[in-house]
mmCIF file of N, CA, C and O in Angstrom:
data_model
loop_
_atom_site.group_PDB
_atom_site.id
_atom_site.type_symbol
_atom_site.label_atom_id
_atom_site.label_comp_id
_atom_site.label_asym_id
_atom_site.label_seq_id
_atom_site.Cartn_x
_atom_site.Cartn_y
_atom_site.Cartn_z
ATOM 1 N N UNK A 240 -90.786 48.907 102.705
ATOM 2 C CA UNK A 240 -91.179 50.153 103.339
ATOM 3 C C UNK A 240 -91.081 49.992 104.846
ATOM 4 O O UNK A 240 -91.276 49.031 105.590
ATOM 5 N N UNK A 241 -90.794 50.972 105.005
ATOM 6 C CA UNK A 241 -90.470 50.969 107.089
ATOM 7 C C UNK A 241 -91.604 51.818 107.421
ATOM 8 O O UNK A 241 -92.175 52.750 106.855
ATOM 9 N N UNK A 242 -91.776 51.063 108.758
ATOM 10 C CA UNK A 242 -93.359 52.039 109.434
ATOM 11 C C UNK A 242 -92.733 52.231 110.838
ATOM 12 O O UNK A 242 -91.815 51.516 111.241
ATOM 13 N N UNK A 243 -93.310 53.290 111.597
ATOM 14 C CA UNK A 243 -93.353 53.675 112.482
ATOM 15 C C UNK A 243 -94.612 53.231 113.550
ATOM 16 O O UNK A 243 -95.673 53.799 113.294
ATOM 17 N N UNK A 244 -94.637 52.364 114.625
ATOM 18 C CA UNK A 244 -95.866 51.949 115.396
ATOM 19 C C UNK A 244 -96.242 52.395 116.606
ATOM 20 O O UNK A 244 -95.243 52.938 117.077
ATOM 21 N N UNK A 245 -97.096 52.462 117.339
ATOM 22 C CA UNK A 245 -97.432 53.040 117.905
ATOM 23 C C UNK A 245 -99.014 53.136 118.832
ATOM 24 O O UNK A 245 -100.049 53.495 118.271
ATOM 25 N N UNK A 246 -98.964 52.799 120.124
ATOM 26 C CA UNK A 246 -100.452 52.645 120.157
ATOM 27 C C UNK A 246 -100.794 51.852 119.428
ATOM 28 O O UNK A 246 -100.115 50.887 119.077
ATOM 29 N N UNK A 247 -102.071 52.148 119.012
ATOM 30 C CA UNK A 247 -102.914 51.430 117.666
ATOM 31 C C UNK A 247 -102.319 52.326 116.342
ATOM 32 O O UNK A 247 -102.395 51.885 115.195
ATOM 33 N N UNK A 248 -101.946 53.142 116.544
ATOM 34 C CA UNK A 248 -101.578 53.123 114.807
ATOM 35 C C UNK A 248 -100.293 53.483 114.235
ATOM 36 O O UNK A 248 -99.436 54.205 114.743
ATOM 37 N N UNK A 249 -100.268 52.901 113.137
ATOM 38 C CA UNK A 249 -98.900 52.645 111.913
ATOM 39 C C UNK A 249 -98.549 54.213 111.181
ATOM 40 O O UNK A 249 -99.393 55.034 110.819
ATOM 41 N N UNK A 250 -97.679 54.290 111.127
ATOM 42 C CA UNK A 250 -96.935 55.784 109.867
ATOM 43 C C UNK A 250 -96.219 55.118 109.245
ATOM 44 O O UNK A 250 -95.246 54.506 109.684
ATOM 45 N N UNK A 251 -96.732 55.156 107.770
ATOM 46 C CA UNK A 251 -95.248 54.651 106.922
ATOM 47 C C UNK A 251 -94.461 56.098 106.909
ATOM 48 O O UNK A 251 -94.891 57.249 106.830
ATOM 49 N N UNK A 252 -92.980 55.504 107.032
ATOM 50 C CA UNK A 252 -91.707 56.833 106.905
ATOM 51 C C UNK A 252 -91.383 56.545 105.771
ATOM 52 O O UNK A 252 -91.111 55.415 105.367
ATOM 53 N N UNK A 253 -91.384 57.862 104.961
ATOM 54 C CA UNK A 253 -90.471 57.994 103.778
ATOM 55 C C UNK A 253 -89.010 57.881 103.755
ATOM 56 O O UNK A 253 -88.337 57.850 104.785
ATOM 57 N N UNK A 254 -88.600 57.831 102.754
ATOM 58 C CA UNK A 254 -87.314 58.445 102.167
ATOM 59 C C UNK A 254 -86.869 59.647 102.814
ATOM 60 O O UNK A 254 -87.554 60.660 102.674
ATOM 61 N N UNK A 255 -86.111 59.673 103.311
ATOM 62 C CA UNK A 255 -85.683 61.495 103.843
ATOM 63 C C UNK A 255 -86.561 61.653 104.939
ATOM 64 O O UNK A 255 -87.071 60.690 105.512
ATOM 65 N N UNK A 256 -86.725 62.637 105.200
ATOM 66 C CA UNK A 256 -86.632 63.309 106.577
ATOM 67 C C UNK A 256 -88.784 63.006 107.672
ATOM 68 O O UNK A 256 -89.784 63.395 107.069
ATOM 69 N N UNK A 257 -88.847 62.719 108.291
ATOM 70 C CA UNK A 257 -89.938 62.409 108.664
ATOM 71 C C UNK A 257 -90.011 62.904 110.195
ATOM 72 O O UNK A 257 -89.244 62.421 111.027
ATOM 73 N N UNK A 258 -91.306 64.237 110.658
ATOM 74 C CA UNK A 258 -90.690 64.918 111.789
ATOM 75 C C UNK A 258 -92.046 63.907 112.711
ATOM 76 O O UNK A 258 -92.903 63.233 112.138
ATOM 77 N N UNK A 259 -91.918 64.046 114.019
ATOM 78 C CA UNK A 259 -92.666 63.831 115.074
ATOM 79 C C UNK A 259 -92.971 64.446 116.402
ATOM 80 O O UNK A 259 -92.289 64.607 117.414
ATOM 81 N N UNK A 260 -94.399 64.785 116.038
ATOM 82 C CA UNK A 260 -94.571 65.923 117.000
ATOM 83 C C UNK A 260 -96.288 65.734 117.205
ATOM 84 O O UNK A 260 -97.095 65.003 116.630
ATOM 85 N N UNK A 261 -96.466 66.949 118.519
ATOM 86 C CA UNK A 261 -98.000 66.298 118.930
ATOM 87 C C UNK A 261 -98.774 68.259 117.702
ATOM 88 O O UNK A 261 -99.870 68.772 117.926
ATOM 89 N N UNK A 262 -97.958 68.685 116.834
ATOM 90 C CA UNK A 262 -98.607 68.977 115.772
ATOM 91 C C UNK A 262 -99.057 68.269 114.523
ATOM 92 O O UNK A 262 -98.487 67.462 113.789
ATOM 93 N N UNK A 263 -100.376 68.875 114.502
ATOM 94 C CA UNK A 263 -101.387 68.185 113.061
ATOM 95 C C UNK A 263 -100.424 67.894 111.695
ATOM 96 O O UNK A 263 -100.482 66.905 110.964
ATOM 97 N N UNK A 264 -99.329 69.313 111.557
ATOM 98 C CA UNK A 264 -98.660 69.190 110.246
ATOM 99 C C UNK A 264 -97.646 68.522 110.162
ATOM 100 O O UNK A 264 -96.936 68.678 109.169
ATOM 101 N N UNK A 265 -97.151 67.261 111.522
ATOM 102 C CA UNK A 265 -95.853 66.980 111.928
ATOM 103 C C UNK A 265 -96.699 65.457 110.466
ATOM 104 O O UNK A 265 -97.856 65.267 110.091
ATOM 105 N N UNK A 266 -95.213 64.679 110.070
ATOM 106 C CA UNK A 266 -95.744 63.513 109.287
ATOM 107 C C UNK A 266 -96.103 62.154 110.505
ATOM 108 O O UNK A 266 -96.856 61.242 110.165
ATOM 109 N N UNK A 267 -95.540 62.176 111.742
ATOM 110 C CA UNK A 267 -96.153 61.270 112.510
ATOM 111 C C UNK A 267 -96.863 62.484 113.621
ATOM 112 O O UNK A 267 -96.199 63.304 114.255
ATOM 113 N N UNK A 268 -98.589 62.325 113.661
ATOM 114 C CA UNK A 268 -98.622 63.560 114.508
ATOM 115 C C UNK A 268 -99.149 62.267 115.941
ATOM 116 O O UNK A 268 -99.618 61.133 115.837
ATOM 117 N N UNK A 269 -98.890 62.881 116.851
ATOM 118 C CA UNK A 269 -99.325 61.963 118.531
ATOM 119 C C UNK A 269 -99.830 63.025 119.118
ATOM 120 O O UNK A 269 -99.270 64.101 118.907
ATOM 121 N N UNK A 270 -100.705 62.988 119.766
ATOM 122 C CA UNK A 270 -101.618 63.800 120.457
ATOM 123 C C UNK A 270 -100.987 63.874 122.323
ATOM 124 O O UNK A 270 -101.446 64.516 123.268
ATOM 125 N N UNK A 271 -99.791 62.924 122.254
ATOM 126 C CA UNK A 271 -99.512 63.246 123.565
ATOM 127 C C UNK A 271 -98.668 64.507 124.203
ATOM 128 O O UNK A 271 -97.645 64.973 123.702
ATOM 129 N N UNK A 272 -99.358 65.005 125.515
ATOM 130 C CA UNK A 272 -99.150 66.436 125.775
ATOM 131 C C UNK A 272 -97.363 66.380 126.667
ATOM 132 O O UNK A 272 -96.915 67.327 127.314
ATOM 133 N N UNK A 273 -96.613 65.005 126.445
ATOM 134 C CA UNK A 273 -94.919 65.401 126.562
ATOM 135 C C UNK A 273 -94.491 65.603 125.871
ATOM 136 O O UNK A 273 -93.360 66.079 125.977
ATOM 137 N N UNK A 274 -95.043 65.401 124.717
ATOM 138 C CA UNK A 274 -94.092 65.087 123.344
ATOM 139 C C UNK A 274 -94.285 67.045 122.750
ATOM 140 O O UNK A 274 -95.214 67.848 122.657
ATOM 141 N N UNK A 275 -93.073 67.044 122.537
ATOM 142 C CA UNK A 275 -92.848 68.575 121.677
ATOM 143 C C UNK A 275 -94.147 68.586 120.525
ATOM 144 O O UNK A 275 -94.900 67.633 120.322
ATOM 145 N N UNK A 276 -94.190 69.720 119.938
ATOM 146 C CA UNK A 276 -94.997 70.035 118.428
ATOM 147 C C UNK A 276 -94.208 69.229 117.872
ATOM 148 O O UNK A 276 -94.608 68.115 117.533
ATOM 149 N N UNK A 277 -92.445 69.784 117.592
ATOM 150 C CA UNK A 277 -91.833 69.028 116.838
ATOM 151 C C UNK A 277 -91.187 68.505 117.273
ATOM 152 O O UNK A 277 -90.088 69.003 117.031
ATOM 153 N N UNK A 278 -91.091 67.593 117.928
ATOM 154 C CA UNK A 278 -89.965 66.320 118.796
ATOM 155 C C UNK A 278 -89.050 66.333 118.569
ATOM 156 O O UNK A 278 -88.117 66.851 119.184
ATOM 157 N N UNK A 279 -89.051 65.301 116.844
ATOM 158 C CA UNK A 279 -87.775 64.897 116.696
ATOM 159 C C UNK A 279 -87.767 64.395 115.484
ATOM 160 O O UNK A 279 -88.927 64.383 115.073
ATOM 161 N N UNK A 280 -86.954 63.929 114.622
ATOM 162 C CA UNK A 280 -86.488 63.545 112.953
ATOM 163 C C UNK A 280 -86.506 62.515 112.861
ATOM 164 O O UNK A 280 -86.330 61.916 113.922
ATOM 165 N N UNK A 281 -86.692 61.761 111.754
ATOM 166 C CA UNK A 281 -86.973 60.118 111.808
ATOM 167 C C UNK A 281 -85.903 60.581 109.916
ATOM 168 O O UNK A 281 -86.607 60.991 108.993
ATOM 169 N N UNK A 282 -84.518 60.448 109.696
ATOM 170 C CA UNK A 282 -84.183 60.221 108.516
ATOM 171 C C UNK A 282 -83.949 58.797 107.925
ATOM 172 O O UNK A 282 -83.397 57.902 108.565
ATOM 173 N N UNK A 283 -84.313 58.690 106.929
ATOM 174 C CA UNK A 283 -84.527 57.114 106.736
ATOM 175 C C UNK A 283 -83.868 57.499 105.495
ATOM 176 O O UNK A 283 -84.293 58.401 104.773
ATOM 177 N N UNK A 284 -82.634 56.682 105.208
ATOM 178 C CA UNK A 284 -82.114 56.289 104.161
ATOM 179 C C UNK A 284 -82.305 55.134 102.691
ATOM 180 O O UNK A 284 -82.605 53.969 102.953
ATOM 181 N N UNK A 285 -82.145 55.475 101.452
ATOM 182 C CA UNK A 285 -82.718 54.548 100.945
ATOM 183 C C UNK A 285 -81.954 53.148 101.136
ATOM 184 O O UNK A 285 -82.571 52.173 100.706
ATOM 185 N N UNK A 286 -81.400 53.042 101.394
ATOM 186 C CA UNK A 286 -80.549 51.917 101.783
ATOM 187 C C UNK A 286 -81.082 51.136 103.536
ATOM 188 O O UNK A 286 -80.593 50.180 104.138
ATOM 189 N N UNK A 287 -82.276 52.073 103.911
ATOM 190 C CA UNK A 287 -82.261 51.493 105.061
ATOM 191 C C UNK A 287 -82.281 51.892 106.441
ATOM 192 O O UNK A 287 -83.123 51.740 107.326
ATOM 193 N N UNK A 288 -81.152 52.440 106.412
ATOM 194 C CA UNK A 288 -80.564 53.490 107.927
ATOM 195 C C UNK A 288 -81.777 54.378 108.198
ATOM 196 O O UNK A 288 -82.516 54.971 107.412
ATOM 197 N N UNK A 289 -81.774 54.292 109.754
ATOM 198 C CA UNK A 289 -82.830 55.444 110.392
ATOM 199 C C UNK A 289 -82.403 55.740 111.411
ATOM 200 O O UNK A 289 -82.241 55.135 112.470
ATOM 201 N N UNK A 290 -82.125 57.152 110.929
ATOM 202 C CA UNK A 290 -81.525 57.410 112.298
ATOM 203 C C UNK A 290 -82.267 58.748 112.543
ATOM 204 O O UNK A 290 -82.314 59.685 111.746
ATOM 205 N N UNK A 291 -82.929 58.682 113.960
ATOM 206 C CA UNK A 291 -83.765 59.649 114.669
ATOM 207 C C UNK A 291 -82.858 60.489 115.910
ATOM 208 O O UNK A 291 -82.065 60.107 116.770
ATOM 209 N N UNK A 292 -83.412 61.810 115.523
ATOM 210 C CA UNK A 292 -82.545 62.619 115.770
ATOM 211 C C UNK A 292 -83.559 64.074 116.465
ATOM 212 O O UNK A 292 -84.192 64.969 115.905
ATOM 213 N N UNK A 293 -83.252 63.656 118.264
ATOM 214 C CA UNK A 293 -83.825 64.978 118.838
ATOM 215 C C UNK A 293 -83.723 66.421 118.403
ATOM 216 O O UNK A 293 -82.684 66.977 118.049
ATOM 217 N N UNK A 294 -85.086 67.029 118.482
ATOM 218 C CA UNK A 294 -85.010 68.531 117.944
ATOM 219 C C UNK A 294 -84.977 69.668 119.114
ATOM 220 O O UNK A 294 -85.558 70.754 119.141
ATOM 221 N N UNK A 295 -84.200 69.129 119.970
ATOM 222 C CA UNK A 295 -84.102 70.161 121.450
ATOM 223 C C UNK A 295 -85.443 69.924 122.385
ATOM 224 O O UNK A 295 -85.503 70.552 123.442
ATOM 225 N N UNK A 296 -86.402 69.131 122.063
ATOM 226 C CA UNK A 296 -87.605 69.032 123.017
ATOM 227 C C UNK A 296 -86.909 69.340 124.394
ATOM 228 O O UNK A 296 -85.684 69.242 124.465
ATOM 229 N N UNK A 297 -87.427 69.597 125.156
ATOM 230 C CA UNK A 297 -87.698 69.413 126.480
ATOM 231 C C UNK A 297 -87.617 67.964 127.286
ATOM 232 O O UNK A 297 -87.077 67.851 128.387
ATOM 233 N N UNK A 298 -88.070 67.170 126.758
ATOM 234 C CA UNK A 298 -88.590 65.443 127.744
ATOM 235 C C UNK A 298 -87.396 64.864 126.957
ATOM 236 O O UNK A 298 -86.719 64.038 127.569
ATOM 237 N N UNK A 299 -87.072 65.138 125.825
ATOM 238 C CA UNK A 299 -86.104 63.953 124.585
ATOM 239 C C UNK A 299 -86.445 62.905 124.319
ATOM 240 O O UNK A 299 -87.591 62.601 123.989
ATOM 241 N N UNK A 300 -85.061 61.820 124.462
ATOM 242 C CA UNK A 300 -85.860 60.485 123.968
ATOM 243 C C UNK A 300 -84.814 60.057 124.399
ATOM 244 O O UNK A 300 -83.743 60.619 124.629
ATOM 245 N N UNK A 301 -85.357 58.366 124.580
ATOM 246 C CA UNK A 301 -85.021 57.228 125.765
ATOM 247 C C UNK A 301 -85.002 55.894 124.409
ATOM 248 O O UNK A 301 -85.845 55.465 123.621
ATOM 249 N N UNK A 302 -83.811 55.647 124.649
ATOM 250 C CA UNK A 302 -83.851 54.633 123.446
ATOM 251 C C UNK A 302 -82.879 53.324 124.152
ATOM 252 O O UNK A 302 -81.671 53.482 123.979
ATOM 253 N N UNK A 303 -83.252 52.171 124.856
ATOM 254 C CA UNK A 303 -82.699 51.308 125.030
ATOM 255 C C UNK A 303 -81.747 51.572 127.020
ATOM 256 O O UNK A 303 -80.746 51.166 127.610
ATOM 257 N N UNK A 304 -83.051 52.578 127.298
ATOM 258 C CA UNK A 304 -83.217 52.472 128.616
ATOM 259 C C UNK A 304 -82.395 54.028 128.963
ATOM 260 O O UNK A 304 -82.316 54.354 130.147
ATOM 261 N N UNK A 305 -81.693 55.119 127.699
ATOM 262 C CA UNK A 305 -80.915 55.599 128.369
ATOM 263 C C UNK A 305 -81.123 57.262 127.640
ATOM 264 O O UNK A 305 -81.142 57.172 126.413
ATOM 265 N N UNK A 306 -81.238 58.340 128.014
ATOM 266 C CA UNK A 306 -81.852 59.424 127.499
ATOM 267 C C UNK A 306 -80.710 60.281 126.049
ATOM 268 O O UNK A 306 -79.871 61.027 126.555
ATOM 269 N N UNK A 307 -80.677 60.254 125.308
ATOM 270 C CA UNK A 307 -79.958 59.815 124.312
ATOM 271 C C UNK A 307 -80.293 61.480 123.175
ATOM 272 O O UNK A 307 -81.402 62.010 123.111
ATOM 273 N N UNK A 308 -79.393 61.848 122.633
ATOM 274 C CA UNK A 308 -79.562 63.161 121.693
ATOM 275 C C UNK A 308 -80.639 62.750 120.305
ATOM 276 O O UNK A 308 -81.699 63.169 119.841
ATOM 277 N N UNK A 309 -79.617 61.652 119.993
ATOM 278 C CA UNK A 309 -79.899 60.922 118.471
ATOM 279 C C UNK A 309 -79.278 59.313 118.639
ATOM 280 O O UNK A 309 -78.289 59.231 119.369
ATOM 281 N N UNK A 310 -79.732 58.162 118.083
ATOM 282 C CA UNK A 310 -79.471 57.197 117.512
ATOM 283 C C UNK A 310 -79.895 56.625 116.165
ATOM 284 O O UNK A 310 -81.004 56.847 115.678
ATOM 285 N N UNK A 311 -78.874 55.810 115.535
ATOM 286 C CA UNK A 311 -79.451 54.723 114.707
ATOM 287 C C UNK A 311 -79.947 52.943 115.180
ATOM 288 O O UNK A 311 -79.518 51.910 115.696
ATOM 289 N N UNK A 312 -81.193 53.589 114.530
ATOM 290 C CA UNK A 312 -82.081 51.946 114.686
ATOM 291 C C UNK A 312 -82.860 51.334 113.813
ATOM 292 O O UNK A 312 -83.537 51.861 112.931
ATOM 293 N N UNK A 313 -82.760 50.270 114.058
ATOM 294 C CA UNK A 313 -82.953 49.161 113.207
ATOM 295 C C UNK A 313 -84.815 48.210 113.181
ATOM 296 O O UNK A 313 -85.368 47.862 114.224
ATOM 297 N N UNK A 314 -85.330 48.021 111.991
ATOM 298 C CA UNK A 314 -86.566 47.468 112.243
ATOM 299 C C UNK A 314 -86.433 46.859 113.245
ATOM 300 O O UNK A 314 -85.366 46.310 113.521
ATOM 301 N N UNK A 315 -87.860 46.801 114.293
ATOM 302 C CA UNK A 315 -87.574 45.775 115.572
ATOM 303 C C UNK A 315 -87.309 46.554 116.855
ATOM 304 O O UNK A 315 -87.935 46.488 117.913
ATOM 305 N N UNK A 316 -86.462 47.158 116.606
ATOM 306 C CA UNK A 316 -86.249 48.524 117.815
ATOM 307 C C UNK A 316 -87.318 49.595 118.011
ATOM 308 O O UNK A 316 -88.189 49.996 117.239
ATOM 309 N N UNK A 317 -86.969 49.990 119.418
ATOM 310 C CA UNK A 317 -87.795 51.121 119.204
ATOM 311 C C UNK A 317 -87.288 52.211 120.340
ATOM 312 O O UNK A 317 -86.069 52.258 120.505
ATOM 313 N N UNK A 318 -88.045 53.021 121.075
ATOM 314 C CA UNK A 318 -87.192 54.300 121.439
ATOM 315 C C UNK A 318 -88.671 55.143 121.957
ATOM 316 O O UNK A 318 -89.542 55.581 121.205
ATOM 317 N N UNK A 319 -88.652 55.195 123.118
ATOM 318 C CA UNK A 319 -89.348 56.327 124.139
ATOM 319 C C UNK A 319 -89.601 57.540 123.374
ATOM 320 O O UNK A 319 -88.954 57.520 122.327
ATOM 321 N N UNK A 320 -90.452 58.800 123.546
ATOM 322 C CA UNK A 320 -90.891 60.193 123.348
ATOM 323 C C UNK A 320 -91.755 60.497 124.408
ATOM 324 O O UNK A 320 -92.866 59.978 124.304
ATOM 325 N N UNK A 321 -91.508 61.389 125.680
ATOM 326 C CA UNK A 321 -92.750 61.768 126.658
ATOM 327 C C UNK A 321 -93.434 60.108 127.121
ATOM 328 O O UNK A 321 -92.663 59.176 127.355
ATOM 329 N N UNK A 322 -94.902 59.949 127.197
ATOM 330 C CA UNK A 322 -95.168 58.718 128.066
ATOM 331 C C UNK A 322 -95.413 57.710 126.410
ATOM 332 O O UNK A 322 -96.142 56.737 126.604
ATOM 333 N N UNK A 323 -95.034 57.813 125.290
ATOM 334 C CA UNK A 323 -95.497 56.895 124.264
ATOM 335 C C UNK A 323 -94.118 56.356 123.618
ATOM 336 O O UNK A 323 -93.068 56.983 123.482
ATOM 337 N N UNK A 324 -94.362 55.224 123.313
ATOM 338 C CA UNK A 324 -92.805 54.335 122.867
ATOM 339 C C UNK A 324 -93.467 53.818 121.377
ATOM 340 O O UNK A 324 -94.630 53.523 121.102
ATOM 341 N N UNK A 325 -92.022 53.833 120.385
ATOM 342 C CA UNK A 325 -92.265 53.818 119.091
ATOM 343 C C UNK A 325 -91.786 52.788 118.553
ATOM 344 O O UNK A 325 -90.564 52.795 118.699
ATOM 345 N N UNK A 326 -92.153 51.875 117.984
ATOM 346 C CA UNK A 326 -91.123 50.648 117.388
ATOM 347 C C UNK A 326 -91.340 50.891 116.094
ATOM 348 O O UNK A 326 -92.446 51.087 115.592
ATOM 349 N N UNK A 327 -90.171 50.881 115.465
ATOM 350 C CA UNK A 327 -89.685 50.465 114.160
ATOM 351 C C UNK A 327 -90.039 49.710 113.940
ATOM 352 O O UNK A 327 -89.852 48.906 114.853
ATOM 353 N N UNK A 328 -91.037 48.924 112.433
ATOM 354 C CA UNK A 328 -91.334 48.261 112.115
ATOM 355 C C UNK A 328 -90.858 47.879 110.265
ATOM 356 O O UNK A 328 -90.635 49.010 109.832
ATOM 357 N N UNK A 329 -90.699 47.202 109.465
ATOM 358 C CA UNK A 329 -90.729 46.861 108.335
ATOM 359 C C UNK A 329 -91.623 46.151 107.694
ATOM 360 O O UNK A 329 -91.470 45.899 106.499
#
């Protein structure tokens, strides 16, 4: 299972589609006031692949120093949203 980290706390990501946003109904919700309601997509393949994928926010996302639409990444990595950074975990 792959988790999402953060601060102090963990999201396990499913299978398929996993949104992130500083809304209650988002599946990773962050309370920080850069981050969109709905940020951005976390699709996780069963095989593995995750590839997170901006939803037009405003701030976007910064993944490996550089402001970026969408990438694929790998447990271990991780990737900026507004002032909070996310590592991929397994």
């Amino acid at each position: 299972m792959l988790f999402l980290v953060c601060n102090d706390s963990t999201f396990p990501l499913k299978i398929g589609m996993n949104i992130v946003g500083r809304d209650q109904s988002c599946d990773v919700f962050v309370p920080d006031p850069h981050i969109s309601r709905k940020h951005l997509s976390i699709d996780v393949v069963g095989d593995g692949t995750i590839t997170v994928i901006d939803l037009g926010s405003t701030n976007g996302m910064v993944v490996a120093g550089e402001r970026v639409p969408s990438a694929i990444l790998h447990p271990g990595e991780s990737f900026t949203v507004g002032q909070t950074t996310f590592l991929v975990d397994d």
